[in-house]
Amino acid sequence: MTNNDPRQPVLRVTPGPGDINSNGHIFGGWVLSQMDIAAGIVAARRANGAVATVAIERMEFIAPIELRDLISVYAEVERVGRTSMAIRIEVVADRDRGDRQIKVTEGLFTFVALDEQHRPRAVDQPAA
Ligand SMILES: CC(C)(COP(=O)(O)OP(=O)(O)OC[C@H]1O[C@@H](n2cnc3c(N)ncnc32)[C@H](O)[C@@H]1OP(=O)(O)O)[C@@H](O)C(=O)NCCC(=O)NCCS
């Protein structure tokens, strides 16, 4: 079976042997950082400039990630405030060389658009 998901992932990545925890699964912090990277790309595109993660509103570890999984990170803008954006993220693991797709995590991260002084900037205000 192939991955029939019509969405385009922001990232596709595989964990390495150094990312394994004592259960033999992948560290939660590893996948959280991949989610932060992907959501940051989407937020920076929307804000047309620099952004910073200000909060993790929600983070759910649904199923373990295994060493040979290929991870697809999907991210989209869910909400835009004055200077902040909520980015919804979903991570799907391709397992058994693509025979199985397993939703492993999802989250909602908040980013803030930044000006040159690293202070909040209106999302729709052009970056300097
Ligand atoms: C991001 C940062 C500049 C925001 O500064 P701040 O003084 O808290 O900004 P404000 O209080 O004006 O809030 C800015 C926006 O963020 C939102 N926000 C602030 N704290 C939040 C929180 N804990 N949860 C959700 N939203 C939050 C505010 O509601 C506001 O949104 P809006 O303008 O759309 O209404 C500052 O907190 C910071 O530098 N944090 C560290 C960022 C960082 O290092 N991230 C990790 C690496 S990227």
PDB file of C-alpha atoms and ligand atoms in Angstrom:
ATOM      1  CA  MET A   1       0.000   0.000   0.000  1.00  0.00           C
ATOM      2  CA  THR A   2       1.239   3.518  -0.682  1.00  0.00           C
ATOM      3  CA  ASN A   3       0.559   6.716   1.209  1.00  0.00           C
ATOM      4  CA  ASN A   4      -2.634   8.093  -0.381  1.00  0.00           C
ATOM      5  CA  ASP A   5      -2.766  11.202   1.785  1.00  0.00           C
ATOM      6  CA  PRO A   6      -3.532  14.090  -0.620  1.00  0.00           C
ATOM      7  CA  ARG A   7      -1.848  16.618   1.696  1.00  0.00           C
ATOM      8  CA  GLN A   8       1.717  17.760   1.109  1.00  0.00           C
ATOM      9  CA  PRO A   9       3.905  17.256   4.204  1.00  0.00           C
ATOM     10  CA  VAL A  10       6.111  20.163   5.276  1.00  0.00           C
ATOM     11  CA  LEU A  11       8.804  17.673   6.348  1.00  0.00           C
ATOM     12  CA  ARG A  12       9.596  14.008   5.743  1.00  0.00           C
ATOM     13  CA  VAL A  13      12.301  12.640   7.999  1.00  0.00           C
ATOM     14  CA  THR A  14      13.552   9.448   9.645  1.00  0.00           C
ATOM     15  CA  PRO A  15      14.792   9.234  13.236  1.00  0.00           C
ATOM     16  CA  GLY A  16      18.307   7.967  13.886  1.00  0.00           C
ATOM     17  CA  PRO A  17      19.674   5.365  16.323  1.00  0.00           C
ATOM     18  CA  GLY A  18      20.557   8.176  18.790  1.00  0.00           C
ATOM     19  CA  ASP A  19      16.866   9.156  19.046  1.00  0.00           C
ATOM     20  CA  ILE A  20      15.762   5.940  20.806  1.00  0.00           C
ATOM     21  CA  ASN A  21      14.593   5.997  24.431  1.00  0.00           C
ATOM     22  CA  SER A  22      14.875   3.167  26.960  1.00  0.00           C
ATOM     23  CA  ASN A  23      11.578   1.635  25.713  1.00  0.00           C
ATOM     24  CA  GLY A  24      13.089   1.180  22.261  1.00  0.00           C
ATOM     25  CA  HIS A  25      10.805   3.860  20.823  1.00  0.00           C
ATOM     26  CA  ILE A  26      11.673   7.379  19.637  1.00  0.00           C
ATOM     27  CA  PHE A  27      11.999  10.168  22.216  1.00  0.00           C
ATOM     28  CA  GLY A  28       8.973  12.464  22.470  1.00  0.00           C
ATOM     29  CA  GLY A  29      11.346  15.428  22.331  1.00  0.00           C
ATOM     30  CA  TRP A  30      12.632  14.334  18.933  1.00  0.00           C
ATOM     31  CA  VAL A  31       9.194  14.369  17.317  1.00  0.00           C
ATOM     32  CA  LEU A  32       8.228  17.550  19.168  1.00  0.00           C
ATOM     33  CA  SER A  33      11.230  19.327  17.652  1.00  0.00           C
ATOM     34  CA  GLN A  34      10.281  18.114  14.133  1.00  0.00           C
ATOM     35  CA  MET A  35       6.775  19.504  14.736  1.00  0.00           C
ATOM     36  CA  ASP A  36       8.210  22.828  15.916  1.00  0.00           C
ATOM     37  CA  ILE A  37      10.428  23.059  12.802  1.00  0.00           C
ATOM     38  CA  ALA A  38       7.540  22.289  10.405  1.00  0.00           C
ATOM     39  CA  ALA A  39       5.086  24.623  12.159  1.00  0.00           C
ATOM     40  CA  GLY A  40       7.740  27.363  12.223  1.00  0.00           C
ATOM     41  CA  ILE A  41       8.135  27.088   8.439  1.00  0.00           C
ATOM     42  CA  VAL A  42       4.364  27.456   7.939  1.00  0.00           C
ATOM     43  CA  ALA A  43       4.112  30.356  10.434  1.00  0.00           C
ATOM     44  CA  ALA A  44       7.073  32.205   8.870  1.00  0.00           C
ATOM     45  CA  ARG A  45       5.480  31.857   5.414  1.00  0.00           C
ATOM     46  CA  ARG A  46       2.164  33.223   6.709  1.00  0.00           C
ATOM     47  CA  ALA A  47       3.850  36.102   8.563  1.00  0.00           C
ATOM     48  CA  ASN A  48       6.287  36.686   5.698  1.00  0.00           C
ATOM     49  CA  GLY A  49       9.143  37.030   8.209  1.00  0.00           C
ATOM     50  CA  ALA A  50      10.683  35.855  11.458  1.00  0.00           C
ATOM     51  CA  VAL A  51       8.575  34.055  14.055  1.00  0.00           C
ATOM     52  CA  ALA A  52       9.103  32.454  17.467  1.00  0.00           C
ATOM     53  CA  THR A  53       7.251  29.677  19.238  1.00  0.00           C
ATOM     54  CA  VAL A  54       5.502  31.237  22.239  1.00  0.00           C
ATOM     55  CA  ALA A  55       3.369  28.322  23.477  1.00  0.00           C
ATOM     56  CA  ILE A  56       2.341  24.734  22.938  1.00  0.00           C
ATOM     57  CA  GLU A  57      -1.435  24.850  23.374  1.00  0.00           C
ATOM     58  CA  ARG A  58      -1.891  21.134  22.881  1.00  0.00           C
ATOM     59  CA  MET A  59       0.364  18.141  22.274  1.00  0.00           C
ATOM     60  CA  GLU A  60      -0.796  14.555  22.072  1.00  0.00           C
ATOM     61  CA  PHE A  61       1.400  11.468  21.734  1.00  0.00           C
ATOM     62  CA  ILE A  62      -1.006   8.994  20.146  1.00  0.00           C
ATOM     63  CA  ALA A  63       1.217   6.037  19.196  1.00  0.00           C
ATOM     64  CA  PRO A  64       4.942   5.254  19.517  1.00  0.00           C
ATOM     65  CA  ILE A  65       7.384   6.008  16.690  1.00  0.00           C
ATOM     66  CA  GLU A  66       9.773   3.217  15.700  1.00  0.00           C
ATOM     67  CA  LEU A  67      13.332   3.480  14.396  1.00  0.00           C
ATOM     68  CA  ARG A  68      12.557   2.539  10.790  1.00  0.00           C
ATOM     69  CA  ASP A  69       9.478   4.776  10.457  1.00  0.00           C
ATOM     70  CA  LEU A  70       9.427   7.520   7.834  1.00  0.00           C
ATOM     71  CA  ILE A  71       7.746  10.510   9.442  1.00  0.00           C
ATOM     72  CA  SER A  72       5.558  12.984   7.535  1.00  0.00           C
ATOM     73  CA  VAL A  73       4.850  16.257   9.353  1.00  0.00           C
ATOM     74  CA  TYR A  74       1.740  18.129   8.178  1.00  0.00           C
ATOM     75  CA  ALA A  75       1.124  21.679   9.390  1.00  0.00           C
ATOM     76  CA  GLU A  76      -1.432  24.359   8.584  1.00  0.00           C
ATOM     77  CA  VAL A  77      -2.496  27.719   9.934  1.00  0.00           C
ATOM     78  CA  GLU A  78      -5.555  27.235  12.129  1.00  0.00           C
ATOM     79  CA  ARG A  79      -6.013  30.754  13.516  1.00  0.00           C
ATOM     80  CA  VAL A  80      -4.461  34.188  13.055  1.00  0.00           C
ATOM     81  CA  GLY A  81      -4.567  36.820  15.797  1.00  0.00           C
ATOM     82  CA  ARG A  82      -2.975  40.271  15.746  1.00  0.00           C
ATOM     83  CA  THR A  83       0.647  39.150  16.220  1.00  0.00           C
ATOM     84  CA  SER A  84       0.126  35.430  16.871  1.00  0.00           C
ATOM     85  CA  MET A  85      -0.785  32.373  14.816  1.00  0.00           C
ATOM     86  CA  ALA A  86      -1.990  28.940  15.933  1.00  0.00           C
ATOM     87  CA  ILE A  87      -0.533  26.173  13.778  1.00  0.00           C
ATOM     88  CA  ARG A  88      -2.141  22.731  13.745  1.00  0.00           C
ATOM     89  CA  ILE A  89       0.343  19.895  13.272  1.00  0.00           C
ATOM     90  CA  GLU A  90      -0.176  16.217  12.579  1.00  0.00           C
ATOM     91  CA  VAL A  91       2.542  13.553  12.284  1.00  0.00           C
ATOM     92  CA  VAL A  92       2.015  10.302  10.378  1.00  0.00           C
ATOM     93  CA  ALA A  93       4.513   7.421  10.384  1.00  0.00           C
ATOM     94  CA  ASP A  94       4.965   5.228   7.313  1.00  0.00           C
ATOM     95  CA  ARG A  95       5.813   1.783   8.670  1.00  0.00           C
ATOM     96  CA  ASP A  96       6.817  -1.511   7.021  1.00  0.00           C
ATOM     97  CA  ARG A  97       8.199   0.306   3.959  1.00  0.00           C
ATOM     98  CA  GLY A  98       4.959   2.226   3.485  1.00  0.00           C
ATOM     99  CA  ASP A  99       2.545  -0.697   4.032  1.00  0.00           C
ATOM    100  CA  ARG A 100       1.044   1.033   7.067  1.00  0.00           C
ATOM    101  CA  GLN A 101       0.339   4.687   7.938  1.00  0.00           C
ATOM    102  CA  ILE A 102      -0.029   5.463  11.637  1.00  0.00           C
ATOM    103  CA  LYS A 103      -0.976   8.841  13.110  1.00  0.00           C
ATOM    104  CA  VAL A 104       1.559   9.218  15.912  1.00  0.00           C
ATOM    105  CA  THR A 105       1.155  12.762  17.264  1.00  0.00           C
ATOM    106  CA  GLU A 106      -0.828  15.935  16.857  1.00  0.00           C
ATOM    107  CA  GLY A 107      -0.522  19.380  18.343  1.00  0.00           C
ATOM    108  CA  LEU A 108      -1.439  23.023  18.269  1.00  0.00           C
ATOM    109  CA  PHE A 109       1.518  25.415  18.638  1.00  0.00           C
ATOM    110  CA  THR A 110       1.350  29.206  18.914  1.00  0.00           C
ATOM    111  CA  PHE A 111       3.866  31.405  17.094  1.00  0.00           C
ATOM    112  CA  VAL A 112       4.418  35.157  17.251  1.00  0.00           C
ATOM    113  CA  ALA A 113       5.575  37.262  14.286  1.00  0.00           C
ATOM    114  CA  LEU A 114       8.720  39.229  15.221  1.00  0.00           C
ATOM    115  CA  ASP A 115      10.206  42.542  14.160  1.00  0.00           C
ATOM    116  CA  GLU A 116      13.923  43.308  13.926  1.00  0.00           C
ATOM    117  CA  GLN A 117      14.101  43.886  17.701  1.00  0.00           C
ATOM    118  CA  HIS A 118      12.569  40.431  18.273  1.00  0.00           C
ATOM    119  CA  ARG A 119       9.380  42.059  19.568  1.00  0.00           C
ATOM    120  CA  PRO A 120       5.856  41.099  18.431  1.00  0.00           C
ATOM    121  CA  ARG A 121       4.856  42.469  15.022  1.00  0.00           C
ATOM    122  CA  ALA A 122       1.380  42.397  13.457  1.00  0.00           C
ATOM    123  CA  VAL A 123       1.162  39.273  11.276  1.00  0.00           C
ATOM    124  CA  ASP A 124      -0.047  41.248   8.270  1.00  0.00           C
ATOM    125  CA  GLN A 125       2.362  44.153   8.769  1.00  0.00           C
ATOM    126  CA  PRO A 126       5.176  43.858   6.217  1.00  0.00           C
ATOM    127  CA  ALA A 127       8.464  42.688   7.744  1.00  0.00           C
ATOM    128  CA  ALA A 128      11.243  45.294   7.614  1.00  0.00           C
TER     129      ALA A 128
HETATM  130  C1  LIG B   1       7.485  35.700  21.588  1.00  0.00           C
HETATM  131  C2  LIG B   1       7.692  36.915  22.489  1.00  0.00           C
HETATM  132  C3  LIG B   1       8.509  37.978  21.746  1.00  0.00           C
HETATM  133  C4  LIG B   1       6.302  37.469  22.791  1.00  0.00           C
HETATM  134  O1  LIG B   1       6.468  38.557  23.665  1.00  0.00           O
HETATM  135  P1  LIG B   1       5.298  38.968  24.664  1.00  0.00           P
HETATM  136  O2  LIG B   1       5.720  40.200  25.381  1.00  0.00           O
HETATM  137  O3  LIG B   1       4.859  37.766  25.427  1.00  0.00           O
HETATM  138  O4  LIG B   1       4.168  39.363  23.624  1.00  0.00           O
HETATM  139  P2  LIG B   1       2.672  39.771  23.895  1.00  0.00           P
HETATM  140  O5  LIG B   1       2.252  39.632  25.325  1.00  0.00           O
HETATM  141  O6  LIG B   1       2.495  41.093  23.204  1.00  0.00           O
HETATM  142  O7  LIG B   1       1.867  38.629  23.075  1.00  0.00           O
HETATM  143  C5  LIG B   1       2.039  38.519  21.679  1.00  0.00           C
HETATM  144  C6  LIG B   1       1.011  37.551  21.143  1.00  0.00           C
HETATM  145  O8  LIG B   1       1.304  36.255  21.653  1.00  0.00           O
HETATM  146  C7  LIG B   1       0.199  35.724  22.355  1.00  0.00           C
HETATM  147  N1  LIG B   1       0.716  34.980  23.490  1.00  0.00           N
HETATM  148  C8  LIG B   1       1.626  35.411  24.392  1.00  0.00           C
HETATM  149  N2  LIG B   1       1.854  34.432  25.301  1.00  0.00           N
HETATM  150  C9  LIG B   1       1.050  33.391  24.945  1.00  0.00           C
HETATM  151  C10 LIG B   1       0.811  32.104  25.492  1.00  0.00           C
HETATM  152  N3  LIG B   1       1.451  31.697  26.594  1.00  0.00           N
HETATM  153  N4  LIG B   1      -0.057  31.300  24.884  1.00  0.00           N
HETATM  154  C11 LIG B   1      -0.727  31.692  23.760  1.00  0.00           C
HETATM  155  N5  LIG B   1      -0.548  32.914  23.186  1.00  0.00           N
HETATM  156  C12 LIG B   1       0.318  33.740  23.793  1.00  0.00           C
HETATM  157  C13 LIG B   1      -0.612  36.947  22.780  1.00  0.00           C
HETATM  158  O9  LIG B   1      -1.969  36.618  22.995  1.00  0.00           O
HETATM  159  C14 LIG B   1      -0.420  37.854  21.581  1.00  0.00           C
HETATM  160  O10 LIG B   1      -1.253  37.428  20.525  1.00  0.00           O
HETATM  161  P3  LIG B   1      -2.117  38.447  19.602  1.00  0.00           P
HETATM  162  O11 LIG B   1      -1.254  39.651  19.277  1.00  0.00           O
HETATM  163  O12 LIG B   1      -2.442  37.670  18.352  1.00  0.00           O
HETATM  164  O13 LIG B   1      -3.320  38.828  20.380  1.00  0.00           O
HETATM  165  C15 LIG B   1       8.417  36.554  23.838  1.00  0.00           C
HETATM  166  O14 LIG B   1       7.512  35.861  24.664  1.00  0.00           O
HETATM  167  C16 LIG B   1       9.638  35.701  23.591  1.00  0.00           C
HETATM  168  O15 LIG B   1      10.655  36.168  23.093  1.00  0.00           O
HETATM  169  N6  LIG B   1       9.555  34.403  23.964  1.00  0.00           N
HETATM  170  C17 LIG B   1      10.633  33.461  23.704  1.00  0.00           C
HETATM  171  C18 LIG B   1      10.456  32.872  22.289  1.00  0.00           C
HETATM  172  C19 LIG B   1      11.420  31.728  22.075  1.00  0.00           C
HETATM  173  O16 LIG B   1      12.575  31.819  22.406  1.00  0.00           O
HETATM  174  N7  LIG B   1      10.877  30.623  21.507  1.00  0.00           N
HETATM  175  C20 LIG B   1      11.633  29.411  21.334  1.00  0.00           C
HETATM  176  C21 LIG B   1      12.514  29.442  20.134  1.00  0.00           C
HETATM  177  S1  LIG B   1      11.756  29.982  18.644  1.00  0.00           S
END
